[in-house]
Short mmCIF file of C-alpha atoms in Angstrom, two decimals:
data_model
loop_
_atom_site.label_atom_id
_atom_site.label_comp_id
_atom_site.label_asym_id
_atom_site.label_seq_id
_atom_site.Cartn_x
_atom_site.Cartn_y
_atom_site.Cartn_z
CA UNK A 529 0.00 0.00 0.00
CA UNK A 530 1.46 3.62 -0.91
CA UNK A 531 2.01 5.39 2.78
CA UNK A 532 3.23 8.73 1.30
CA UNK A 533 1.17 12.08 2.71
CA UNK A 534 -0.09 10.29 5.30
CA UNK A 535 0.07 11.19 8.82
CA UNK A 536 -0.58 9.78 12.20
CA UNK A 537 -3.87 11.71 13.98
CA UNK A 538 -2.45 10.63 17.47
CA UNK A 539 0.79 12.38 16.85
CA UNK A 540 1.11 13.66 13.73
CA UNK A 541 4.01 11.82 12.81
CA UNK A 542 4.26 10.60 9.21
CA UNK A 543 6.10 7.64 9.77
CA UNK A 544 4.00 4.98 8.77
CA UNK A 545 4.09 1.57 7.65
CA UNK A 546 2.88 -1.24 5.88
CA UNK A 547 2.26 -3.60 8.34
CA UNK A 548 1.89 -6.95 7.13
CA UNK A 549 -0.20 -9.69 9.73
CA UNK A 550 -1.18 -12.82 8.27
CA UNK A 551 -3.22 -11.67 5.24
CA UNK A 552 -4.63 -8.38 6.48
CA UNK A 553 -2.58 -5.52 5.76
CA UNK A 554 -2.20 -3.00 8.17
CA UNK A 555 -0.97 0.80 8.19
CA UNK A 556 1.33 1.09 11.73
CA UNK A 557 2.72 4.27 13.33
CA UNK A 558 5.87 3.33 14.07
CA UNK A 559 6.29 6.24 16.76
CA UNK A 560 3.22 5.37 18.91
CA UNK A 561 2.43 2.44 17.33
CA UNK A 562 -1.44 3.35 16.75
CA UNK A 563 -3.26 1.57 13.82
CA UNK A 564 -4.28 3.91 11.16
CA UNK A 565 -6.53 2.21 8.77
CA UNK A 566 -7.02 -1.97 9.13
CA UNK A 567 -8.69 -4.24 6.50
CA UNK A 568 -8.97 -2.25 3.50
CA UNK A 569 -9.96 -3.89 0.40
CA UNK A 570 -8.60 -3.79 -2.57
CA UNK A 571 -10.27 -2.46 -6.11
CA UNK A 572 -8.72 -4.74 -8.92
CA UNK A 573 -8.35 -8.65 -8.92
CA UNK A 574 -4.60 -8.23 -9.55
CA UNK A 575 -4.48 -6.34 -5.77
CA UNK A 576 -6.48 -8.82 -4.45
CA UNK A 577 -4.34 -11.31 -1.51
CA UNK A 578 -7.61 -12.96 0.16
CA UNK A 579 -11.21 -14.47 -1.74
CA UNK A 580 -14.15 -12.85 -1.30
CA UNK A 581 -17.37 -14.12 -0.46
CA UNK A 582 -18.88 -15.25 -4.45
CA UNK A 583 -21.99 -17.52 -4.28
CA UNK A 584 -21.52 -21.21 -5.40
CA UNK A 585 -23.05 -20.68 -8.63
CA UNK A 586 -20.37 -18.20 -9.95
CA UNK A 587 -17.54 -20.21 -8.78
CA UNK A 588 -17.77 -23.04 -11.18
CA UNK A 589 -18.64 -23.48 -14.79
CA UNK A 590 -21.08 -26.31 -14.48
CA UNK A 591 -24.52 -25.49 -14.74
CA UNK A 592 -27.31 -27.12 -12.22
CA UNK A 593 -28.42 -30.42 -13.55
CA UNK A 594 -32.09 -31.00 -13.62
CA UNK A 595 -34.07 -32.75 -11.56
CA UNK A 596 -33.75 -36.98 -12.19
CA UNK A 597 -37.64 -37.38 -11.44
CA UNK A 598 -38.00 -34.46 -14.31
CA UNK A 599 -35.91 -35.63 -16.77
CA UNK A 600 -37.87 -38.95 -16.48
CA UNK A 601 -40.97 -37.06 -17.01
CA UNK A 602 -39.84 -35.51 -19.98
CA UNK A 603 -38.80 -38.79 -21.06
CA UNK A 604 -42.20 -39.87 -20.91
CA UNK A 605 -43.60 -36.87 -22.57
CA UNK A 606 -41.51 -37.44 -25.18
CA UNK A 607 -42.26 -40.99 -25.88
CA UNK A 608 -46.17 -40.01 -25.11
CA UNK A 609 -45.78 -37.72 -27.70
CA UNK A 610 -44.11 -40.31 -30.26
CA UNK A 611 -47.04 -43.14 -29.56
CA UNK A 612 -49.66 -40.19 -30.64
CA UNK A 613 -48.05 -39.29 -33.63
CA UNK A 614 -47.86 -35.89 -32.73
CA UNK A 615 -46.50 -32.09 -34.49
CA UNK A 616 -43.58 -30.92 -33.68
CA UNK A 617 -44.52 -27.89 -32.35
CA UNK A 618 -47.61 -29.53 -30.30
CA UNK A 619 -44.73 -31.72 -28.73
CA UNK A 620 -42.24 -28.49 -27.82
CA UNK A 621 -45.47 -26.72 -26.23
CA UNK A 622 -46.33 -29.93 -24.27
CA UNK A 623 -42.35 -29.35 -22.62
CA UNK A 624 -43.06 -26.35 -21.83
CA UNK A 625 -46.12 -26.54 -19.97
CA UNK A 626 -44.06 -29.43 -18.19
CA UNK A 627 -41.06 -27.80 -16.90
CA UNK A 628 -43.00 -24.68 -15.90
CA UNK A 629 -45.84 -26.92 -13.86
CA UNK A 630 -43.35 -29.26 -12.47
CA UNK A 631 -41.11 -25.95 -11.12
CA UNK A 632 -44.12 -24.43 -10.07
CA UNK A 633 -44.86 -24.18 -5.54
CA UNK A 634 -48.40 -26.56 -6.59
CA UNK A 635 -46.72 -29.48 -7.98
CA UNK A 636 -43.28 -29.36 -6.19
CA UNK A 637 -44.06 -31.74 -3.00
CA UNK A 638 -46.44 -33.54 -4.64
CA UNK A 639 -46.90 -37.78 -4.86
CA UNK A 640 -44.80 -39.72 -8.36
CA UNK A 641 -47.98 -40.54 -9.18
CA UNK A 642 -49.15 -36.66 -9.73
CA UNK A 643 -46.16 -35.92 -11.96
CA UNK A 644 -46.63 -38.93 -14.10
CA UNK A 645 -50.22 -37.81 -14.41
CA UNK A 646 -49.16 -34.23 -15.00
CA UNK A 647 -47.20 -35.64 -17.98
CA UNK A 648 -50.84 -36.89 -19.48
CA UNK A 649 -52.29 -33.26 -18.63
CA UNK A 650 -49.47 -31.55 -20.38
CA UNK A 651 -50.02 -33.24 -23.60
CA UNK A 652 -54.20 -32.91 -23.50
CA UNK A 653 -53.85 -29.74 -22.68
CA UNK A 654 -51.27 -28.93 -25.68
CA UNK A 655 -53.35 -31.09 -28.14
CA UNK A 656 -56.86 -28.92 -27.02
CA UNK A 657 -54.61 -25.81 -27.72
CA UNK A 658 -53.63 -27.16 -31.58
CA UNK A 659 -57.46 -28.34 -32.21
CA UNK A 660 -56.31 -31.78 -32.18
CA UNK A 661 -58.93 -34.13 -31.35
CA UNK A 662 -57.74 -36.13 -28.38
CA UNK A 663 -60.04 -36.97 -25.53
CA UNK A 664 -59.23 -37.45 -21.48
CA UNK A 665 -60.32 -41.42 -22.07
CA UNK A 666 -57.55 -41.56 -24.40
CA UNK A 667 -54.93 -40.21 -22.09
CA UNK A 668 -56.31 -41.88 -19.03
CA UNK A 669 -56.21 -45.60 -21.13
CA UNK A 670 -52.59 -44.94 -21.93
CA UNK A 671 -51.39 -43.70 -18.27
CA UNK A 672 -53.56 -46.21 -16.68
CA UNK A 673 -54.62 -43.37 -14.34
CA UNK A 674 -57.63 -42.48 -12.42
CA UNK A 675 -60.12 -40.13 -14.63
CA UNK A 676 -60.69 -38.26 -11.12
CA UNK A 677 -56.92 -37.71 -10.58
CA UNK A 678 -56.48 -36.36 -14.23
CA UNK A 679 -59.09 -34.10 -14.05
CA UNK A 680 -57.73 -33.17 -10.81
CA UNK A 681 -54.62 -32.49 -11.65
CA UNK A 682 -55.68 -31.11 -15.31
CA UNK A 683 -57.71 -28.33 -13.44
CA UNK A 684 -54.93 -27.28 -10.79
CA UNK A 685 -52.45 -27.48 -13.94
CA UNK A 686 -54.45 -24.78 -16.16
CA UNK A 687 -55.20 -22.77 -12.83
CA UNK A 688 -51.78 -22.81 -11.67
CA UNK A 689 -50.31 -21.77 -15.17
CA UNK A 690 -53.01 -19.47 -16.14
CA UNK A 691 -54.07 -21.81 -19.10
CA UNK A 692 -57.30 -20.39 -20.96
CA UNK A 693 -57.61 -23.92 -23.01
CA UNK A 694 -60.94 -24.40 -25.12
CA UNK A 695 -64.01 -26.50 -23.62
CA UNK A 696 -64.20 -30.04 -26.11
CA UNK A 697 -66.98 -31.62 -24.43
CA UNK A 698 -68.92 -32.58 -27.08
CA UNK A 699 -72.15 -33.16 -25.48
CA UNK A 700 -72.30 -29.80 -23.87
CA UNK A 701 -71.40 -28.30 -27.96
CA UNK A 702 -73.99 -30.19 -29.43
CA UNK A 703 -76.22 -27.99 -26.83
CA UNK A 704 -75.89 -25.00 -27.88
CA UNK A 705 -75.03 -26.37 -31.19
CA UNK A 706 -78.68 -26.90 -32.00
CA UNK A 707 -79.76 -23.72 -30.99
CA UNK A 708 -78.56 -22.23 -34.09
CA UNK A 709 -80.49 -23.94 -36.30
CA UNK A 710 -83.56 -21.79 -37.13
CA UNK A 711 -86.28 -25.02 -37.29
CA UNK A 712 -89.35 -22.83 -35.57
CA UNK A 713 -92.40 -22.46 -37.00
CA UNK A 714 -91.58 -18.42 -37.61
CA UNK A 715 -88.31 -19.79 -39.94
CA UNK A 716 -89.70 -22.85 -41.65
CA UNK A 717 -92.75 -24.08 -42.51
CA UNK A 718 -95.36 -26.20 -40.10
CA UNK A 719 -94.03 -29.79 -41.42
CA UNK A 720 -90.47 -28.69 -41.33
CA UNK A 721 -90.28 -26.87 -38.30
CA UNK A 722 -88.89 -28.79 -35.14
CA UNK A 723 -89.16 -28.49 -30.97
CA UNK A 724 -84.89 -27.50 -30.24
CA UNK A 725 -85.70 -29.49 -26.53
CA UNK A 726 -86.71 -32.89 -28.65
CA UNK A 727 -83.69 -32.07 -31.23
CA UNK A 728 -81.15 -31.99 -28.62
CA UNK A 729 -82.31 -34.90 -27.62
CA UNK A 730 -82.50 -36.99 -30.30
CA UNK A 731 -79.34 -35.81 -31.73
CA UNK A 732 -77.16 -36.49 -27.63
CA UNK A 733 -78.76 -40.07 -28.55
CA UNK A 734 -77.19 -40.37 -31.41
CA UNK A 735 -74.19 -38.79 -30.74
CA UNK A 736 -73.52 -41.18 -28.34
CA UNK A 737 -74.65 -44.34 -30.25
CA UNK A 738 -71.82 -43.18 -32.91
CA UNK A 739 -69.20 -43.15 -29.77
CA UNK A 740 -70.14 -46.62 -28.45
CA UNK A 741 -69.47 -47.15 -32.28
CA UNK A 742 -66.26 -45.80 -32.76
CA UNK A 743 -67.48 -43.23 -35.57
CA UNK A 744 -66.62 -39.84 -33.29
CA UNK A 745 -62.64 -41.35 -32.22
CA UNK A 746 -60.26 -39.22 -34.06
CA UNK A 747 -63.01 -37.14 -36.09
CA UNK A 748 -63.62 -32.88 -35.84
CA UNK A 749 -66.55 -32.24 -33.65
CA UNK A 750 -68.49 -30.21 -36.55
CA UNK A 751 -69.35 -32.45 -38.77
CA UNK A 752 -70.54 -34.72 -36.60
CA UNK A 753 -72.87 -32.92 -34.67
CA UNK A 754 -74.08 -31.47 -38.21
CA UNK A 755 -74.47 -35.30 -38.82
CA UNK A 756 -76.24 -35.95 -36.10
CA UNK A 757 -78.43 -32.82 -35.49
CA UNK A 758 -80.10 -33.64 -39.25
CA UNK A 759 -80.77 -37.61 -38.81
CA UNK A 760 -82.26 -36.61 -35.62
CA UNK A 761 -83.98 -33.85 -37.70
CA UNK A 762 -85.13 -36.66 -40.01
CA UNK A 763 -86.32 -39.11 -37.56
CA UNK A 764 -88.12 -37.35 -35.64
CA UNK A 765 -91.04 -36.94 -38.12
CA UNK A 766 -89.71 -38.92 -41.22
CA UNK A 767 -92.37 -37.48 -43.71
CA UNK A 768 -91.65 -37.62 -47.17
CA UNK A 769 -90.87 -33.83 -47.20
CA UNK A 770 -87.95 -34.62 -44.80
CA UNK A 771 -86.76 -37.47 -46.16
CA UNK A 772 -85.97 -35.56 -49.77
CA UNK A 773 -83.64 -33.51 -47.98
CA UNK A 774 -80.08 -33.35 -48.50
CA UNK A 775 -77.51 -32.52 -45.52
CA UNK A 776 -76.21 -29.29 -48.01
CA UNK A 777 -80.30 -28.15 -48.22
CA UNK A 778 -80.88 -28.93 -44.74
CA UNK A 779 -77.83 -26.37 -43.66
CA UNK A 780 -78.98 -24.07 -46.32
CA UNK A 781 -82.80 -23.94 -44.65
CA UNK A 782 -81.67 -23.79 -40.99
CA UNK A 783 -78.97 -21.19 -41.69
CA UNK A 784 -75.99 -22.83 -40.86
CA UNK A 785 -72.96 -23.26 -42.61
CA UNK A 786 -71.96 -25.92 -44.32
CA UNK A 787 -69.80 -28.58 -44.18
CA UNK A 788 -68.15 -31.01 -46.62
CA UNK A 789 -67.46 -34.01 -44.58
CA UNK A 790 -70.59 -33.96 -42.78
CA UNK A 791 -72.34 -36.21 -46.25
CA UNK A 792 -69.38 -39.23 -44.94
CA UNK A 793 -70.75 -38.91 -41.46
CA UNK A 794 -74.28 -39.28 -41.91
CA UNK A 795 -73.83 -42.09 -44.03
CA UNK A 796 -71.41 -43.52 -41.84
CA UNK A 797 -74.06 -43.31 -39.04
CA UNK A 798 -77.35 -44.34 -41.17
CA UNK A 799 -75.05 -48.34 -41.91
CA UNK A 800 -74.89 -48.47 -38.03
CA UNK A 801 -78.57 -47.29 -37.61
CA UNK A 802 -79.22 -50.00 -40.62
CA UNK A 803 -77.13 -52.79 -39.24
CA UNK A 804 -79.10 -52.17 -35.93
CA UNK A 805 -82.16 -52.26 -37.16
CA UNK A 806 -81.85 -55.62 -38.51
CA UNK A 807 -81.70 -57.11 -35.49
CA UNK A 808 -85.19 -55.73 -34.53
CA UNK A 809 -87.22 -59.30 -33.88
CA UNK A 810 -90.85 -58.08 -34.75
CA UNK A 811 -90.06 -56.45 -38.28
CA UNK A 812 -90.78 -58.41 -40.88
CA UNK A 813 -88.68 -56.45 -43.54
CA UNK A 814 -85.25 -55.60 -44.19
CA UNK A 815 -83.81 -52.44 -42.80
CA UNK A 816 -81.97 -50.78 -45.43
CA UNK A 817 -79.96 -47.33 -45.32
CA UNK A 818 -82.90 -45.90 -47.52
CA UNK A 819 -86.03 -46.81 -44.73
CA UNK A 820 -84.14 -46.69 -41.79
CA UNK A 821 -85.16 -43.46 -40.30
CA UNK A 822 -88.45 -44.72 -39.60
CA UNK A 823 -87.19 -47.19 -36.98
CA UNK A 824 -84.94 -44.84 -34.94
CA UNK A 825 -87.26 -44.60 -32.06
CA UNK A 826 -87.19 -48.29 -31.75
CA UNK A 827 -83.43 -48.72 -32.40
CA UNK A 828 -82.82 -45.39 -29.61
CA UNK A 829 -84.94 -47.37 -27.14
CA UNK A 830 -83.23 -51.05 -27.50
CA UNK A 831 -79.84 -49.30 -28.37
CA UNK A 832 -77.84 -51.40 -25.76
CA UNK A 833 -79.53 -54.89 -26.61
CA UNK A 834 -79.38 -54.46 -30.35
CA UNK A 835 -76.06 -53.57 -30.22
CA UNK A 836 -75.07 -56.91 -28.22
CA UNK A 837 -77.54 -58.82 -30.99
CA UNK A 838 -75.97 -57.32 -33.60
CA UNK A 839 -71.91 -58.22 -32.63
CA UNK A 840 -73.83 -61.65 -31.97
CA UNK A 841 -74.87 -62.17 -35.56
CA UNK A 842 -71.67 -60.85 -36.79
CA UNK A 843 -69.60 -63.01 -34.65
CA UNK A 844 -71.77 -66.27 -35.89
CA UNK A 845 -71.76 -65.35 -39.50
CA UNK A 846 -68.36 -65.64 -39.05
CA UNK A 847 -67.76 -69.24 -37.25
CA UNK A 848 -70.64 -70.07 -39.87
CA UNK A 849 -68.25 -69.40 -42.57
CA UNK A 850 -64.98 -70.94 -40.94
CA UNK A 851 -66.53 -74.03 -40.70
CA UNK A 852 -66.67 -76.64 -43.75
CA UNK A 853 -69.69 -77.00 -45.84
CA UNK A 854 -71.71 -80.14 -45.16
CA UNK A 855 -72.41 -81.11 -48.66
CA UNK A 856 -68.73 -80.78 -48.83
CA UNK A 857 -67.85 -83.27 -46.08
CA UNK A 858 -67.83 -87.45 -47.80
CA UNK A 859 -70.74 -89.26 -46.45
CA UNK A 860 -69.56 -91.31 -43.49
CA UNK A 861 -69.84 -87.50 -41.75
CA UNK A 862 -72.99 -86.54 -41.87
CA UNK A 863 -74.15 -88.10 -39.16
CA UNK A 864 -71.37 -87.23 -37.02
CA UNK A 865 -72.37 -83.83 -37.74
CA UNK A 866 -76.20 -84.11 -37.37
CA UNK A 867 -75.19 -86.07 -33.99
CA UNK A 868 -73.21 -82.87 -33.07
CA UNK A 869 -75.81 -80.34 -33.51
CA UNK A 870 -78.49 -82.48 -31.28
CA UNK A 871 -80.93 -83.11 -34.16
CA UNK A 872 -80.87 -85.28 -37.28
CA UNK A 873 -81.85 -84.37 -40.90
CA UNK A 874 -84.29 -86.47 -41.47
CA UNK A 875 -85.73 -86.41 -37.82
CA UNK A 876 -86.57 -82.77 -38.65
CA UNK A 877 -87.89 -82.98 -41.63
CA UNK A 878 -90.74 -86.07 -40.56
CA UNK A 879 -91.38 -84.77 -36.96
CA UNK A 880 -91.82 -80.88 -37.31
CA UNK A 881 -93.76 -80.73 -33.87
CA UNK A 882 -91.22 -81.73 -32.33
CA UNK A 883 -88.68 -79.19 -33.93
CA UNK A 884 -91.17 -76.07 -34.29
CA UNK A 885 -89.50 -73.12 -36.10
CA UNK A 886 -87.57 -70.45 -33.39
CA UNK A 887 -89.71 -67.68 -32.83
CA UNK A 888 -88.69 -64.47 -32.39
CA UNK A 889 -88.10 -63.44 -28.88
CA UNK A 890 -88.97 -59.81 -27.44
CA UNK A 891 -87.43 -60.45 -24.28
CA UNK A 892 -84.43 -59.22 -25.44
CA UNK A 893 -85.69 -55.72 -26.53
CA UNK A 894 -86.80 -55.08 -23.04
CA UNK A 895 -83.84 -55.19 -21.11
CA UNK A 896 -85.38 -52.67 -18.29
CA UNK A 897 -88.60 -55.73 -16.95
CA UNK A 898 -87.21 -57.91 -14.23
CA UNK A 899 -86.56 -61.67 -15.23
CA UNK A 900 -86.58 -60.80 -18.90
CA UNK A 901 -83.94 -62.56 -20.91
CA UNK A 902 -83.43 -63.86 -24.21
CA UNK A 903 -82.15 -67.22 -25.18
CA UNK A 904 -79.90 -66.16 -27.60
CA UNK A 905 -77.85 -64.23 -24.50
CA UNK A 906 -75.99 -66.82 -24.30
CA UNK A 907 -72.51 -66.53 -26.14
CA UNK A 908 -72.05 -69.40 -28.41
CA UNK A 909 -68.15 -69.32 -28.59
CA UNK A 910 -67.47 -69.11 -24.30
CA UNK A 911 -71.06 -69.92 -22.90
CA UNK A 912 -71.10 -67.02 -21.37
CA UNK A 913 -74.28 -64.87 -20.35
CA UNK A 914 -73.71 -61.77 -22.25
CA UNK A 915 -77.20 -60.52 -21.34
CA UNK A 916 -75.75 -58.67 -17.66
CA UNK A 917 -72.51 -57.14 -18.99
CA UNK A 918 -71.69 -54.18 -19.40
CA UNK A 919 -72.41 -52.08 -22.45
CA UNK A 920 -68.66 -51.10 -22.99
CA UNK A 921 -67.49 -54.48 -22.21
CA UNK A 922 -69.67 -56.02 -24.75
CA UNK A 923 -68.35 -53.79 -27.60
CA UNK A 924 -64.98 -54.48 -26.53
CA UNK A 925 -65.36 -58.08 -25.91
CA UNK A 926 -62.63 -59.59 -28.17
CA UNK A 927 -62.38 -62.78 -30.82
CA UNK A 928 -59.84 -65.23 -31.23
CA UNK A 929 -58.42 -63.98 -34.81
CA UNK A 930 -54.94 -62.91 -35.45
CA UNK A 931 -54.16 -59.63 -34.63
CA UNK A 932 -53.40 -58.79 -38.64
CA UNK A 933 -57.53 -59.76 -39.14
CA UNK A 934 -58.96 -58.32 -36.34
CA UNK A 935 -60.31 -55.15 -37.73
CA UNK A 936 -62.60 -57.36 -40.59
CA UNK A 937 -63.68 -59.44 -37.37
CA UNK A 938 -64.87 -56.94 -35.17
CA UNK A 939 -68.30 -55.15 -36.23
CA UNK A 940 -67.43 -52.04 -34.68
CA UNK A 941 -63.65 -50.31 -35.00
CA UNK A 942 -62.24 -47.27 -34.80
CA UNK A 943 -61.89 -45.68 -38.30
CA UNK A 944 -58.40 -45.67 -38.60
CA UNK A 945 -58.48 -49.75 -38.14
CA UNK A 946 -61.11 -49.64 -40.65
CA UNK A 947 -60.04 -47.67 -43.65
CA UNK A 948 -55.65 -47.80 -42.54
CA UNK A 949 -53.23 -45.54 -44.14
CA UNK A 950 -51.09 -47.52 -47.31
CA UNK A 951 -47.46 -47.74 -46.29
CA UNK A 952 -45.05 -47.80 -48.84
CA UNK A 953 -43.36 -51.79 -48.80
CA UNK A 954 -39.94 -51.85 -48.23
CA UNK A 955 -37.99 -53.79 -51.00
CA UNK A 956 -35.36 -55.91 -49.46
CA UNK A 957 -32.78 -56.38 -51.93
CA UNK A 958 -31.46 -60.13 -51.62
CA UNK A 959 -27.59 -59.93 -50.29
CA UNK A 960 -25.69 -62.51 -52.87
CA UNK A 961 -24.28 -65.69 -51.20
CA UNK A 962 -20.70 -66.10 -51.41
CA UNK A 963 -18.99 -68.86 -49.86
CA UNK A 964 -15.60 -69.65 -51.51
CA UNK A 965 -16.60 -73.02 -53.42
CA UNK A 966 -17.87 -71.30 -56.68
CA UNK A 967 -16.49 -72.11 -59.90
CA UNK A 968 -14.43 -69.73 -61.66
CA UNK A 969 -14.87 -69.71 -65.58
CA UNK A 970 -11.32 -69.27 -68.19
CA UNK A 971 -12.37 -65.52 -68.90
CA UNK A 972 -12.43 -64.53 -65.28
CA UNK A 973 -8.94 -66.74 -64.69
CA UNK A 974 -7.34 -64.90 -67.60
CA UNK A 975 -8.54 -61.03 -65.69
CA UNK A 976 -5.60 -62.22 -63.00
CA UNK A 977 -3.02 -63.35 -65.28
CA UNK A 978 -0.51 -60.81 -66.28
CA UNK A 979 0.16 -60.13 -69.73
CA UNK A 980 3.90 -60.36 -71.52
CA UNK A 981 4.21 -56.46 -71.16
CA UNK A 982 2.78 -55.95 -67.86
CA UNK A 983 5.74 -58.94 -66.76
CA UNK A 984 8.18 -57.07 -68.31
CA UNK A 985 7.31 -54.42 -66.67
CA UNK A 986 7.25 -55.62 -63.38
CA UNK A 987 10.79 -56.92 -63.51
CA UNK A 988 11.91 -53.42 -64.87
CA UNK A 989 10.50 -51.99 -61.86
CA UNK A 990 11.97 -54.71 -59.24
CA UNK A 991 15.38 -54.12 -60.69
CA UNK A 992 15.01 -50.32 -60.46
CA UNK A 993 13.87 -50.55 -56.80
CA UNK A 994 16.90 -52.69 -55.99
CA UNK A 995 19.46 -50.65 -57.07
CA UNK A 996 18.03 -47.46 -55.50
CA UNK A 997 17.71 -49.93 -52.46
CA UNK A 998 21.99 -50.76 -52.80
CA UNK A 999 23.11 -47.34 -53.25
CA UNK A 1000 21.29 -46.06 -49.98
CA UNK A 1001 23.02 -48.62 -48.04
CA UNK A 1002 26.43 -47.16 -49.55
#
């Protein structure tokens, strides 16, 4: 330290030093040894003779790693994103809702199970965001979570972050979806004109019959409530007035824009309403797409036991056609196979009383009166009564088939199983086999034999390398 013009205030001597102890430097008067000025600090790093207090973060060059429980999660994410075939950008926006929930003071002492669920929230709530249609079901059946957690944690999530994401419920749509339609009798005439109340009704009905039927997984919300708000239009009063209209006329009269897909869905729709319909015991004709509207009210009211009747036929049609043809078989088997199915041919045909004709049963279109059940509950491939389960576990009960077959087995599949994308074949060129013990034609011998010249010119070249080689060693 410089000492010069400085002088003692004790004595006013100016005989001062630099006084040296330990690492602190000191200014001394050496006449009455008073301490001027103690602990002074320096104002350039080169001056510098003792560290300073610097926070942990400023002393090293490696950055904080993230947390191990979040880079699992974004693991997940990433490979939740991959198995829904999602964008890009729909994937980056799902990481960032991730890393700024899982940060945040509401999910930071929280259970495993909550962050692995906030993974699933991240992505629906990133997919709602980029109008792509992907449901809480969907999210909950690939977790394996609890729909109450998800929608727990998917409220707290858009709360937390402040997340204004848009409402895809589409039962609550199709509500005030219908009220745009301008059906009253002050719009349209007396015949055309239609109750909204009885609409909405109709068309939830339906909308939910083409969910148990896989028509609404993967498909924009418009057109199918367009779909469904003009069959339920239709069936209401099927008149012959109603019946002429088009989907495109039917928009154009109630004042709603139109929409080119919604033609596929209604059609889509009218072969389930059809295929339904012809399981319906007490009619006596066929149900075909062009008079099915008629029979809505009774297909709406036995929706669950047609539905089971229906996957019934299909699967029988099916075991019907796996199994050989009788007039086929030689004739040492027919009576093994009369003796099978518990009556003989010609026992039938003499004895009709005691083989009446089956009659149809309405037992099974009246699931709701106690004790009523239909014979043909009974599941001819397990045994099983079929009659009590469940709805959903009916339509997803599975058959034997390979998995490469299953979607022409099933009645009912999604519509990406039923119409799949074409993948371009990969064309494996064959590697050629080569294992020493060919045999080796004259022309291909002569390729390796050297030619006159080509000798001559080696030993040209071996001489000239030799003698280069003897006057190095010289």
């Amino acid at each position: 330290m410089a000492t010069e013009g400085l002088t003692c205030p004790e004595c006013g001597s100016s005989n001062i030093v630099d006084d040296q102890l330990y690492s602190q430097p000191q200014l001394v008067c050496e006449d009455c040894g008073s301490v001027i000025s103690e602990g002074l600090l320096t104002t350039t790093a080169s001056e510098e003779v003792q560290g300073t207090d610097i926070a942990y973060c400023y002393t090293t060059a490696v950055h904080n790693q993230p947390c191990r429980n979040l880079i699992k999660g974004l693991q997940r994410l990433r490979a939740f994103c991959r198995i829904l075939r999602l964008k890009t950008d729909t994937e980056k926006m799902s990481e960032t809702f991730y890393k700024q929930a899982y940060s945040h003071p509401h999910f930071i002492n929280v259970s495993l199970q909550k962050k692995e669920v906030l993974v699933g929230c991240c992505v629906l709530v990133s997919c709602r965001l980029c109008n792509w249609p992907i449901g809480m079901g969907t999210i909950c059946s690939l977790l394996e979570a609890d729909p109450n957690l998800l929608g727990m944690v998917y409220l707290q999530m858009i709360k937390s972050l402040k997340i204004e994401a848009p409402n895809t419920a589409i039962i609550e749509m199709l509500e005030a979806h219908c009220q745009e339609y301008k059906l009253r009798p002050e719009h349209v005439s007396e015949g055309l004109s239609e109750d909204v109340k009885a609409l909405t009704k109709r068309a939830i009905a339906l909308i939910e019959l083409a969910a148990d039927t896989w028509i609404v997984t993967g498909r924009q919300p418009v057109p199918m409530m367009i779909a469904c708000t003009f069959l339920a239009w239709q069936s209401l009063r099927p008149t012959k007035d109603r019946l002429k209209y088009s989907v495109d006329k039917f928009c154009q009269m109630a004042k709603v824009n139109r929409n080119q897909t919604a033609p596929k869905r209604v059609m889509e729709l009218k072969k389930v309403l059809s295929k339904l319909g012809q399981e319906i015991p007490w009619l006596r004709v066929e149900v075909t797409l062009a008079n099915v509207m008629p029979h809505v009210d009774d297909i709406m009211e036995n929706q669950s036991a047609l539905l089971r009747r229906a996957m019934r036929t299909h699967e029988e049609s099916l075991q019907d056609e796996d199994q050989p043809d009788p007039q086929e078989c030689p004739p040492g088997e027919h009576a093994t196979l009369g003796s099978q199915e518990g009556t003989a041919p010609s026992q039938t045909s003499r004895d009709p009383e005691h083989h009446p004709p089956p009659q149809p049963c309405l037992a099974v279109c009246e699931p709701d009166r106690e004790g009523a059940q239909a014979p043909s509950d009974v599941d001819p491939t397990t045994g099983t009564d079929v009659g009590q389960e469940d709805d959903g576990e009916a339509l997803a009960r599975p058959l034997q088939v390979p998995v490469e077959t299953w979607s022409k087995k099933y009645l009912f599949v999604p519509p990406c199983v039923r119409h799949p994308k074409k993948r371009k074949r990969r064309v494996e060129t064959p590697m050629p086999e080569v294992t020493g013990d060919e045999d080796i034609s004259d022309s291909e011998i002569d390729m390796y034999i050297r030619t006159p010249q080509e000798v001559r010119d080696f030993v040209k070249t071996k001489e000239i390398l030799s003698e280069e080689g003897e006057e190095d060693e010289q």
